[in-house]
PDB file of C-alpha atoms in Angstrom:
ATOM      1  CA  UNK A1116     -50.883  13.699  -8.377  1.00 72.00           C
ATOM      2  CA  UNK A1117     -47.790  15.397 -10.190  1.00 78.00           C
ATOM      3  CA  UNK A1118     -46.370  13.943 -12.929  1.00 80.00           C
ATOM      4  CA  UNK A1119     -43.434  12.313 -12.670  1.00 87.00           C
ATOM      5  CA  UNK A1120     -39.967  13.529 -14.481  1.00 90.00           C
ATOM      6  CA  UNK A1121     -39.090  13.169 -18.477  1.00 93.00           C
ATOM      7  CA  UNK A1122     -37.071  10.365 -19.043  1.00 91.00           C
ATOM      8  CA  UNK A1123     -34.746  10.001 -22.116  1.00 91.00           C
ATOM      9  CA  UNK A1124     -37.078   8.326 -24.527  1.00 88.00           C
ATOM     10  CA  UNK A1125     -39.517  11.060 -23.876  1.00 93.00           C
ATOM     11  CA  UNK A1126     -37.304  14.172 -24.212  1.00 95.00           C
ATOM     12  CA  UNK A1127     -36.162  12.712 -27.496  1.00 95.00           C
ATOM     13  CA  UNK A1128     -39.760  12.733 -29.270  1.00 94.00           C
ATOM     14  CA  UNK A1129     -40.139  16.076 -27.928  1.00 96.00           C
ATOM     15  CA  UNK A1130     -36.531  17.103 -29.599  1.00 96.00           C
ATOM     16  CA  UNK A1131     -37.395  15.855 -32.669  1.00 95.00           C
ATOM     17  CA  UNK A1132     -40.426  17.966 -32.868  1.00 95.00           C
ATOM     18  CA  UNK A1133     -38.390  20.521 -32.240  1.00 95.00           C
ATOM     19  CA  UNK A1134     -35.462  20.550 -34.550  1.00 95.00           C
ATOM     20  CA  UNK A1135     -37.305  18.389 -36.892  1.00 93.00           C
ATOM     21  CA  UNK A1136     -40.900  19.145 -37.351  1.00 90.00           C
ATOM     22  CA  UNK A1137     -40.469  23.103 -37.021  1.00 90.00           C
ATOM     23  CA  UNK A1138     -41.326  22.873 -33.282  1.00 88.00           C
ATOM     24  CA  UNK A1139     -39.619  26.285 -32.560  1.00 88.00           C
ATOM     25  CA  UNK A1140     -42.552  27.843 -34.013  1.00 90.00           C
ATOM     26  CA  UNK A1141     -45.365  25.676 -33.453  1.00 92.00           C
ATOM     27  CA  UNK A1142     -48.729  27.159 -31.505  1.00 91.00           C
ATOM     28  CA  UNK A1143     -49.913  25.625 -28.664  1.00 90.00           C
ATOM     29  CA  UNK A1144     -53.082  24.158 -30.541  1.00 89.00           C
ATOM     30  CA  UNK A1145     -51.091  22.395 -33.367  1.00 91.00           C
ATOM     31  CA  UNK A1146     -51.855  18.892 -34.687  1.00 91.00           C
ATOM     32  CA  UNK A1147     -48.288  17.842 -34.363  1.00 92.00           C
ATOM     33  CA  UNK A1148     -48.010  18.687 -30.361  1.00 94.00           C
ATOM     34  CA  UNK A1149     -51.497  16.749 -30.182  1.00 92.00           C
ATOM     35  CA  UNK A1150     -50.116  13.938 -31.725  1.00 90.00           C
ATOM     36  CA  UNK A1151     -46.931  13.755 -29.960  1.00 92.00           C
ATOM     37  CA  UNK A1152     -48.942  14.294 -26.860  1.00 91.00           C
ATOM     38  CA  UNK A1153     -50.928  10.972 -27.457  1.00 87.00           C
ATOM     39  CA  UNK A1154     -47.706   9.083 -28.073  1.00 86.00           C
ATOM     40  CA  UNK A1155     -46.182   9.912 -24.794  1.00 88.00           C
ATOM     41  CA  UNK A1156     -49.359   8.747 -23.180  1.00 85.00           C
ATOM     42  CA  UNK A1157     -49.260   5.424 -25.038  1.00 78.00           C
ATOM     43  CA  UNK A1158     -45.569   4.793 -23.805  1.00 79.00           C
ATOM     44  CA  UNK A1159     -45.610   2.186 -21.151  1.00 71.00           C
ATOM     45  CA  UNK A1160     -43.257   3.887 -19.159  1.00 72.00           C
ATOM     46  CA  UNK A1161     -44.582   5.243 -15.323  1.00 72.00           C
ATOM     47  CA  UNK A1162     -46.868   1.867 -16.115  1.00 67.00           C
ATOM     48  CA  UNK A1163     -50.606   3.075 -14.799  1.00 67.00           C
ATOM     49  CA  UNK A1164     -51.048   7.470 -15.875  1.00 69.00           C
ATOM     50  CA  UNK A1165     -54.353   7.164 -14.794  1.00 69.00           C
ATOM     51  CA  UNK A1166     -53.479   8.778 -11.510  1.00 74.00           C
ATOM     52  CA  UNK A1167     -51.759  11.606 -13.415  1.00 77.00           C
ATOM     53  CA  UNK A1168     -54.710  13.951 -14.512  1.00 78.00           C
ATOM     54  CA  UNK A1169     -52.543  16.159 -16.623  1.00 86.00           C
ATOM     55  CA  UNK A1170     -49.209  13.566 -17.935  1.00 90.00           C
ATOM     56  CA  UNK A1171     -48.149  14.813 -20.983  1.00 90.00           C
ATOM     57  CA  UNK A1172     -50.741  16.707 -22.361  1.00 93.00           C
ATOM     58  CA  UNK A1173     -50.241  19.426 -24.776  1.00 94.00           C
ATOM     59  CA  UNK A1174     -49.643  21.967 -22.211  1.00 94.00           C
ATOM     60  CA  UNK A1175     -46.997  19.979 -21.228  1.00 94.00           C
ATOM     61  CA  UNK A1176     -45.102  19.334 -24.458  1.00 95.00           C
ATOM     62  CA  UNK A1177     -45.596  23.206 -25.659  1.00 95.00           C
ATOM     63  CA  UNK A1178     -43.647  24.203 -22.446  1.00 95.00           C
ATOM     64  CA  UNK A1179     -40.802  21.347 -23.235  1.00 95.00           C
ATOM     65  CA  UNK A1180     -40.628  23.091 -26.549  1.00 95.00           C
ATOM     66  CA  UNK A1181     -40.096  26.261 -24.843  1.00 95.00           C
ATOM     67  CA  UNK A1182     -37.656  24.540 -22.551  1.00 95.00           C
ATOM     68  CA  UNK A1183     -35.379  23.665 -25.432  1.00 95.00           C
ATOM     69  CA  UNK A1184     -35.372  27.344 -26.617  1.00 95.00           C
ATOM     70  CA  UNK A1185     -33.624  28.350 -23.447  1.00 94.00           C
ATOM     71  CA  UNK A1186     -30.365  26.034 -24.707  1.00 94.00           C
ATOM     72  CA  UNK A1187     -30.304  26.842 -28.460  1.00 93.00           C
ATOM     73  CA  UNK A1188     -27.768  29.338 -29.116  1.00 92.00           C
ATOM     74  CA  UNK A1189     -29.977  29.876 -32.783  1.00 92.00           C
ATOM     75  CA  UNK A1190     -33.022  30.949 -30.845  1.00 90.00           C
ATOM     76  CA  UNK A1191     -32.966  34.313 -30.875  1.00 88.00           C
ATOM     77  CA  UNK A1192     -36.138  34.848 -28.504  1.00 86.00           C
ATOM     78  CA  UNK A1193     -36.703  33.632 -24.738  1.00 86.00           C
ATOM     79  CA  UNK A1194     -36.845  30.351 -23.794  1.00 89.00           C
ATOM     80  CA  UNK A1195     -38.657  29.024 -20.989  1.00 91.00           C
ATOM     81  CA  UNK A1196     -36.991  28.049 -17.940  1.00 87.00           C
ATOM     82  CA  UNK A1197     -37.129  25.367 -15.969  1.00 86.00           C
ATOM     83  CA  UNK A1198     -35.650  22.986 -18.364  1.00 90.00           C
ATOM     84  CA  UNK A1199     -34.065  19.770 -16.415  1.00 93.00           C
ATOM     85  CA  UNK A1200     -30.098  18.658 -16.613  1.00 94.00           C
ATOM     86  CA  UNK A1201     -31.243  16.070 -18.922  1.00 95.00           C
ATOM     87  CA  UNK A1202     -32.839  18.155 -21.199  1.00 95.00           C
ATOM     88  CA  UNK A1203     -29.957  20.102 -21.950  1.00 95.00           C
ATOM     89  CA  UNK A1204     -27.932  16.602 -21.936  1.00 96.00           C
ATOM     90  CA  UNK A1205     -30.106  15.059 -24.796  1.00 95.00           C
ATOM     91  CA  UNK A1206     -30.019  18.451 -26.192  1.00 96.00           C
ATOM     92  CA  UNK A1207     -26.629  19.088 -26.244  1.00 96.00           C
ATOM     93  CA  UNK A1208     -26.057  15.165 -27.490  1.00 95.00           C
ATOM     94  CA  UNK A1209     -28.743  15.412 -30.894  1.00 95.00           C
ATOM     95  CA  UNK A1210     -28.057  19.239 -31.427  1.00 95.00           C
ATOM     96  CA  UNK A1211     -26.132  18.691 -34.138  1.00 94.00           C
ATOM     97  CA  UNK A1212     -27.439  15.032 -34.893  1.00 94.00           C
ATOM     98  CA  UNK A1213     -30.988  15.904 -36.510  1.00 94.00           C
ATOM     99  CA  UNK A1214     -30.836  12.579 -38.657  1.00 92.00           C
ATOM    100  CA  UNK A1215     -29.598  10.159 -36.345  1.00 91.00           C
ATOM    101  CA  UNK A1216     -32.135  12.064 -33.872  1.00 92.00           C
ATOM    102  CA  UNK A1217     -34.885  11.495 -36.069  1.00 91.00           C
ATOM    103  CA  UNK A1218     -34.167   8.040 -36.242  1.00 84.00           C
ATOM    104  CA  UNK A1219     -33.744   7.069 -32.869  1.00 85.00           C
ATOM    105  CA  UNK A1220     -37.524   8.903 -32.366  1.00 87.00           C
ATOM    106  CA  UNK A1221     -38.666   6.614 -35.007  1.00 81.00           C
ATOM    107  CA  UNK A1222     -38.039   3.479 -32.967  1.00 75.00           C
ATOM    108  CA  UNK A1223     -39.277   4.631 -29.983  1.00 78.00           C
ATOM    109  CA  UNK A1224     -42.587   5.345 -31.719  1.00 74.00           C
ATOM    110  CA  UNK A1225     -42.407   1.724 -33.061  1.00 65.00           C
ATOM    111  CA  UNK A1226     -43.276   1.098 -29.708  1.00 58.00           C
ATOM    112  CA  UNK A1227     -46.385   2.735 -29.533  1.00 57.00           C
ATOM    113  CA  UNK A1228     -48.202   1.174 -32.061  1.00 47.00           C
ATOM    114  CA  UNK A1229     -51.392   0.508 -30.549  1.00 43.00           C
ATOM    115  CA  UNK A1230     -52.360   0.371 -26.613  1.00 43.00           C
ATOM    116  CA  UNK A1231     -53.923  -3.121 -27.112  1.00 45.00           C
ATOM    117  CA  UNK A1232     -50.893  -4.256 -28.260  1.00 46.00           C
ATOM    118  CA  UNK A1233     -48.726  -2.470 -25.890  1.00 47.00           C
ATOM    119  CA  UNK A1234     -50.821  -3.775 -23.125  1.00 50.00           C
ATOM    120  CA  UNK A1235     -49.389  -7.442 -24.174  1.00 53.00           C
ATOM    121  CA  UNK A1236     -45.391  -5.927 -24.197  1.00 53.00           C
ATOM    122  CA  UNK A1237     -44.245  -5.715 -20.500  1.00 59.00           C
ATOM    123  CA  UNK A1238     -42.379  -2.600 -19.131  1.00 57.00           C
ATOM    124  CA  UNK A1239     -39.285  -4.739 -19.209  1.00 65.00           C
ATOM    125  CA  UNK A1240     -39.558  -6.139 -22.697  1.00 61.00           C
ATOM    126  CA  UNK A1241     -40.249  -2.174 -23.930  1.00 58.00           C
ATOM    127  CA  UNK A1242     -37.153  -0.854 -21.618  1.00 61.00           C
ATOM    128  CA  UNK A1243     -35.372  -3.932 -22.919  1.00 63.00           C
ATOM    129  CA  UNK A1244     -35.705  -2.986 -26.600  1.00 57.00           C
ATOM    130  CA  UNK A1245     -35.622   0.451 -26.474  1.00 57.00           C
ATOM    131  CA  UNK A1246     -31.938   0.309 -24.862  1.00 60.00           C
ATOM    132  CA  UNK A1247     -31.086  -2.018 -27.752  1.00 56.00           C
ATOM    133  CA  UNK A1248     -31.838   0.908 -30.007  1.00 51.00           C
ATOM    134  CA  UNK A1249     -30.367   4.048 -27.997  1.00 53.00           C
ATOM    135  CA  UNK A1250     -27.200   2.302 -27.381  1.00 56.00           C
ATOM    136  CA  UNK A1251     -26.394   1.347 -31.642  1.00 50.00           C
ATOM    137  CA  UNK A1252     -24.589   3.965 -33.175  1.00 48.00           C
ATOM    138  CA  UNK A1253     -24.156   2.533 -37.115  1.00 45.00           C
ATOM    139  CA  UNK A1254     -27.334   3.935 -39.490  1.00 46.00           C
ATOM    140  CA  UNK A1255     -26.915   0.441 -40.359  1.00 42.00           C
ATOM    141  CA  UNK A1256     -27.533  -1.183 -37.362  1.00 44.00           C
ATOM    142  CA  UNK A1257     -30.451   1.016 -36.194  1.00 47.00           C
ATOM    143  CA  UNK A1258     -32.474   0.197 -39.082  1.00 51.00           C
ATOM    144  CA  UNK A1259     -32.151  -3.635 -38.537  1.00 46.00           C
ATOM    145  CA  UNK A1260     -33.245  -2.915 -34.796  1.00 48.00           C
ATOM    146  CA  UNK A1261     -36.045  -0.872 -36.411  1.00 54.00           C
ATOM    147  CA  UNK A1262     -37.284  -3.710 -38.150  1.00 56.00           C
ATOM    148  CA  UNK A1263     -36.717  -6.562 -35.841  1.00 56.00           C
ATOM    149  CA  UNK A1264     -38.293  -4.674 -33.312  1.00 59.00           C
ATOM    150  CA  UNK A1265     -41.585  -3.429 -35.610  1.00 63.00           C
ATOM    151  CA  UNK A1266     -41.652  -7.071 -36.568  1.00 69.00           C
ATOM    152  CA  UNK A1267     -41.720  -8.478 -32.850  1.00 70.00           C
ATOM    153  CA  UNK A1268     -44.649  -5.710 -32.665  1.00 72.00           C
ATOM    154  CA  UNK A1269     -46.417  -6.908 -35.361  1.00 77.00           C
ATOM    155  CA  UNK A1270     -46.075 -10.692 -34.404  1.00 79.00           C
ATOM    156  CA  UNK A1271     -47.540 -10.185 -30.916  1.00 80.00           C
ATOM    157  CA  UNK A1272     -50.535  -8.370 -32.128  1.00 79.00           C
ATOM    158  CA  UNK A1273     -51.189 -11.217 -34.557  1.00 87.00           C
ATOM    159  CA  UNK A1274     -50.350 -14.463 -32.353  1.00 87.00           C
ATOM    160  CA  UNK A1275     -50.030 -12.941 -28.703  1.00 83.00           C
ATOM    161  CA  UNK A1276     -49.260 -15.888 -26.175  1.00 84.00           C
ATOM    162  CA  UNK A1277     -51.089 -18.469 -28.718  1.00 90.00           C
ATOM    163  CA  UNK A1278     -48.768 -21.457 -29.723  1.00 92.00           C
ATOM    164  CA  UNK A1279     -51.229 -22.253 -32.781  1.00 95.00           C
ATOM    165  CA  UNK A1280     -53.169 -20.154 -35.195  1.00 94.00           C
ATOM    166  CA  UNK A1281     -55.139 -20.502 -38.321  1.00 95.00           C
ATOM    167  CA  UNK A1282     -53.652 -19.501 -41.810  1.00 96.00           C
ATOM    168  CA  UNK A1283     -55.581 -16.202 -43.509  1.00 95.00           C
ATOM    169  CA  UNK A1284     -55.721 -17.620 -46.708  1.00 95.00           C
ATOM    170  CA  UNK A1285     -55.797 -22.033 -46.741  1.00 95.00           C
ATOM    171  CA  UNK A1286     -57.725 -21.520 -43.256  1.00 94.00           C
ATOM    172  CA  UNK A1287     -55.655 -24.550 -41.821  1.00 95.00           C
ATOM    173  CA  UNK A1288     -54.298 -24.260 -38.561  1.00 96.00           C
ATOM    174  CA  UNK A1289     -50.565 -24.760 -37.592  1.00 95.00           C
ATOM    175  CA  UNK A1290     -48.471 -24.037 -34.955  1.00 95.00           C
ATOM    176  CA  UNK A1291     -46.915 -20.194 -35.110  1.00 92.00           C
ATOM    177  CA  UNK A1292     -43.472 -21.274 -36.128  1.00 91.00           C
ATOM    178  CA  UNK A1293     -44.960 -22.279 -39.430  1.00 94.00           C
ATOM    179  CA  UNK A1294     -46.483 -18.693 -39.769  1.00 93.00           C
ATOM    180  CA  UNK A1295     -45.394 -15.310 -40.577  1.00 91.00           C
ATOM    181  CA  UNK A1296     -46.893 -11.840 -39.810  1.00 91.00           C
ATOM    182  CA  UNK A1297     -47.499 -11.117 -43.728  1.00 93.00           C
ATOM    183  CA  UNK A1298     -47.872  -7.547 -45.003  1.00 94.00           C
ATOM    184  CA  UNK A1299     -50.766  -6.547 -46.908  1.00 97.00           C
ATOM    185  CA  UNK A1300     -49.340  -3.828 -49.116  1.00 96.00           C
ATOM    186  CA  UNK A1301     -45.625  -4.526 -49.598  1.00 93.00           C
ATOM    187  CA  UNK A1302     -43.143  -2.778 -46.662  1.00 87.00           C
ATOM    188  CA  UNK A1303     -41.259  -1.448 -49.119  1.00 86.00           C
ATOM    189  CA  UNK A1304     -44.167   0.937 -50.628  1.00 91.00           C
ATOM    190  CA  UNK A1305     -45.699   1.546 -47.104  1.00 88.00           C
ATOM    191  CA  UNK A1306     -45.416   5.222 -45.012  1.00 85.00           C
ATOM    192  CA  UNK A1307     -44.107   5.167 -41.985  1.00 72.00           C
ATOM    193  CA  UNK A1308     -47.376   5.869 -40.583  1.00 78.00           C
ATOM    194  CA  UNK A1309     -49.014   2.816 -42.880  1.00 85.00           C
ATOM    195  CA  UNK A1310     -45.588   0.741 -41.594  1.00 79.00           C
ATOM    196  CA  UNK A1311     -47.213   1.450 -38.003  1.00 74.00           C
ATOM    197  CA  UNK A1312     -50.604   0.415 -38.252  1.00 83.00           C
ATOM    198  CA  UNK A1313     -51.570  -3.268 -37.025  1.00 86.00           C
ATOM    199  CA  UNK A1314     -53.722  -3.896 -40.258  1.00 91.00           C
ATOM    200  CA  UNK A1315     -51.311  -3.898 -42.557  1.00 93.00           C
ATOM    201  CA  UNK A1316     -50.338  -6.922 -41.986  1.00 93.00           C
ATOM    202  CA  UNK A1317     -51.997 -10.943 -41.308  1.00 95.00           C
ATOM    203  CA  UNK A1318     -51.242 -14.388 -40.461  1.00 95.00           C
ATOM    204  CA  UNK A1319     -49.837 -16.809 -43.452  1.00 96.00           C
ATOM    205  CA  UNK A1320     -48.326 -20.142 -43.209  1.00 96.00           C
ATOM    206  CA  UNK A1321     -45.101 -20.687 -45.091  1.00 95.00           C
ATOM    207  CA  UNK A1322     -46.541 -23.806 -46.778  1.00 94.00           C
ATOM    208  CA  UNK A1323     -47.292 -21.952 -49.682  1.00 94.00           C
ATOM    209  CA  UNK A1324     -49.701 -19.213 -49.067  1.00 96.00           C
ATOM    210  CA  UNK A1325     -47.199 -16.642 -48.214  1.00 95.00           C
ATOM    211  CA  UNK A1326     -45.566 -16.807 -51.105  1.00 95.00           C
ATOM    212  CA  UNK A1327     -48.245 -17.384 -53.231  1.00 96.00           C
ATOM    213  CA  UNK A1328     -49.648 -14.065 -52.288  1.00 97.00           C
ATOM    214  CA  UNK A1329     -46.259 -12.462 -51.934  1.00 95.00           C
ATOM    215  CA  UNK A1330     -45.452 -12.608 -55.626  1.00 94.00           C
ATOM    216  CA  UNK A1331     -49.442 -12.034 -56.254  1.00 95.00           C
ATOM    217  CA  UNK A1332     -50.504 -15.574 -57.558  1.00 96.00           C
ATOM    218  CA  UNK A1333     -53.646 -14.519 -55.275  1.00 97.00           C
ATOM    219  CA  UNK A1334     -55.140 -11.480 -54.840  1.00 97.00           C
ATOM    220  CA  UNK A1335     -58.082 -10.713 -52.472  1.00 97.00           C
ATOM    221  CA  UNK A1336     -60.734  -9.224 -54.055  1.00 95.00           C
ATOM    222  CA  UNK A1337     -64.112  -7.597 -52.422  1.00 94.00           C
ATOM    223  CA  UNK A1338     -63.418  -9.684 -49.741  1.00 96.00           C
ATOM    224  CA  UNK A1339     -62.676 -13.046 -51.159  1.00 96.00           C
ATOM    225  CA  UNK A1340     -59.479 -14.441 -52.673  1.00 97.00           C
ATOM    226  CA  UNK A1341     -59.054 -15.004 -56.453  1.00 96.00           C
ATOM    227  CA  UNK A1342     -56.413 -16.376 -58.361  1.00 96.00           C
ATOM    228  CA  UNK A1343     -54.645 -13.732 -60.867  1.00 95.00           C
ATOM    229  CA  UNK A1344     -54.025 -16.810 -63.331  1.00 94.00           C
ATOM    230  CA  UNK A1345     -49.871 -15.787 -62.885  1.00 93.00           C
ATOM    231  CA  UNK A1346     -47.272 -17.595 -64.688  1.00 93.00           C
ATOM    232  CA  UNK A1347     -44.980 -19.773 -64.950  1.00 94.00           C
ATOM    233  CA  UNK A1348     -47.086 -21.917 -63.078  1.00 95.00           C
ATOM    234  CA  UNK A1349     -47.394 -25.951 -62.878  1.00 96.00           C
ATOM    235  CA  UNK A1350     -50.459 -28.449 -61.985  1.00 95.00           C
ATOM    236  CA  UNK A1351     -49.243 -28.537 -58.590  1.00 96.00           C
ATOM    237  CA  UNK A1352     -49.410 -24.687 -57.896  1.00 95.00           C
ATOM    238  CA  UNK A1353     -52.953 -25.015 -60.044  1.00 96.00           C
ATOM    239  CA  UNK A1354     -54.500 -27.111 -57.798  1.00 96.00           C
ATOM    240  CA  UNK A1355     -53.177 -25.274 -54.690  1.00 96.00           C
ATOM    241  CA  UNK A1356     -55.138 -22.460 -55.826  1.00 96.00           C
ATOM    242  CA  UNK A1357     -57.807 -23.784 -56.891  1.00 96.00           C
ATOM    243  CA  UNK A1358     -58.142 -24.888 -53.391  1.00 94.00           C
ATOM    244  CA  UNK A1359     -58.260 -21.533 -52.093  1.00 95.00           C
ATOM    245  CA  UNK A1360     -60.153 -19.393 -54.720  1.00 95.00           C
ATOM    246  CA  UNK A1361     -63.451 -17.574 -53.964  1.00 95.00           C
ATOM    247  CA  UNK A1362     -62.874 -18.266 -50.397  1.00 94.00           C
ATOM    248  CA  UNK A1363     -63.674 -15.617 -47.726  1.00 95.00           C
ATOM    249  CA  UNK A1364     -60.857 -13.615 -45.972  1.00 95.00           C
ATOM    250  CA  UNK A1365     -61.679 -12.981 -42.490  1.00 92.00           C
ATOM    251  CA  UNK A1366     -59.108 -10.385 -42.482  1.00 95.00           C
ATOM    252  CA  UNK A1367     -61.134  -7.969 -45.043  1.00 96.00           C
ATOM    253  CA  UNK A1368     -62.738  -5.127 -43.133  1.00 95.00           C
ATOM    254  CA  UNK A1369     -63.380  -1.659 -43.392  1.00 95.00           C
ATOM    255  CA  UNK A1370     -59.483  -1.205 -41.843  1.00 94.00           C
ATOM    256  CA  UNK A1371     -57.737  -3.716 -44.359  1.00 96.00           C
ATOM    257  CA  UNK A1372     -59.754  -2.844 -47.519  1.00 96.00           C
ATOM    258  CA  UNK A1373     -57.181  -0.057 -48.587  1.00 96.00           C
ATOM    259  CA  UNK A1374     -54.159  -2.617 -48.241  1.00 97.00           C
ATOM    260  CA  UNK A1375     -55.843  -5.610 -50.112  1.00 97.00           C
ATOM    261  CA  UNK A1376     -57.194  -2.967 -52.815  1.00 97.00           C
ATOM    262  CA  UNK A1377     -53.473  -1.827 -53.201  1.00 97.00           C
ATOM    263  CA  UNK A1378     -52.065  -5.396 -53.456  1.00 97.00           C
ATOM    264  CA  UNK A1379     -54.668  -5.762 -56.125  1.00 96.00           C
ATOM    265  CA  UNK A1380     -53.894  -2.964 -58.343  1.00 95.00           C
ATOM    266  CA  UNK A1381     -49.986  -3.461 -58.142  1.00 94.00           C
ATOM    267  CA  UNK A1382     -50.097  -7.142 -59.172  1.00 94.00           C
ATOM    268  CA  UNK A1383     -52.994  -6.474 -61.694  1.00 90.00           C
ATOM    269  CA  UNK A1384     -50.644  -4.403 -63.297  1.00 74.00           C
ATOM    270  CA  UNK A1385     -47.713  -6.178 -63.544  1.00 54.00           C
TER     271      UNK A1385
END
């Protein structure tokens, strides 16, 4: 079966691998086109691509790049043709917008974390948030919308349609409301590709844990938590941790290790 037209969404991560990423001059066998060809595929847009043998593979994006060469007036070579009206639309629109271009790609990808959690976001809820982000126009506004919608991302992966869940760190169970998707390794110091990845982050009440391990009062070490012996500190935040040192972390696997060793070695510092 053919595959079915580019929508918006899709021509803009193609764009931005174009006037971004050097796509001009990319070969047809480059990581990058891979890469942006596995995104596409994990977009729940078209819902079911298993009837599509070829959607979106790399054949398919290296001849949108060469699409977009037919509409640059820098280009000096030959573009391809065949380019659709919205092509040169969203081409025309982000020509001279690179940043806010680059942006707008970014929060698409948000989307496409992971297909196990995409396969618990509806084609509704994804069209739903993704207009929320193509129609803001402030810098200021898109990155709020960035992380609202990374953190709604994050919190389905973690608590899906559950209404209770146990704590990481106490191992006591409370309803989600009294929970919070916690990050591993700070946001602050994480990549945009780290920012992405469902690891990074686990589930910790707000009855103390979170914050205990927030400001690194507890550390997880070799798979168990220990207490960093932090100050100021009172008998009450003592005996909190005492309550939760040398216990096991079920989150520590081969795929966290890197984020608890980081949260480690920053507060071990400090």
């Amino acid at each position: 079966m053919r595959s079915p037209k580019w929508n918006r969404d899709e021509i803009i991560i193609c764009l931005n691998l174009y006037l971004n990423e050097g796509g001009r001059t990319l070969q047809k066998n480059d990581q990058k086109i891979q890469e942006v060809s596995q995104i596409l595929n994990q977009l729940p847009s078209f819902g079911d691509k298993s009837n599509y043998q070829k959607f979106r593979n790399v054949n398919g994006v290296y001849m949108k790049l060469g699409n977009f060469k037919t509409f640059d007036s820098t280009y000096t070579g030959s573009g391809l043709k065949g380019g659709s009206k919205l092509d040169k639309i969203v081409f025309d629109e982000f020509f001279t917008q690179k940043e806010k271009l680059k942006q707008i790609a970014e929060n698409i990808q948000i989307l496409t974390l992971q297909s196990d959690v995409l396969s618990n976001i509806t084609e509704d809820e994804y069209e739903d948030l993704l207009t929320k982000i193509l129609n803001l126009k402030e810098t200021e506004k898109l990155t709020l919308v960035n992380r609202r919608t990374e953190q709604e991302i994050l919190k389905k992966h973690l608590f899906g349609k559950k209404t209770t869940t146990t704590c990481a760190c106490c191992n006591k169970e409370y309803p989600i409301s009294y929970l919070v998707s916690a990050h591993i390794k700070r946001r602050s110091n994480c990549s945009q590709t780290e920012k992405r990845d469902l690891n990074v982050v686990f589930p910790m009440c707000k009855f103390g844990c979170d914050e205990l391990f927030e400001n690194g009062y507890i550390v997880v070490e070799n798979g168990q938590f220990h207490s960093m012996n932090k100050v100021p500190t009172t008998k009450d935040i003592d005996l909190y941790i005492n309550q939760i040192e040398g216990k096991r972390c079920t989150y520590y696997n081969s795929d966290t290790e890197q984020y608890f060793k980081w949260h480690f070695e920053f507060h071990n510092i400090k």
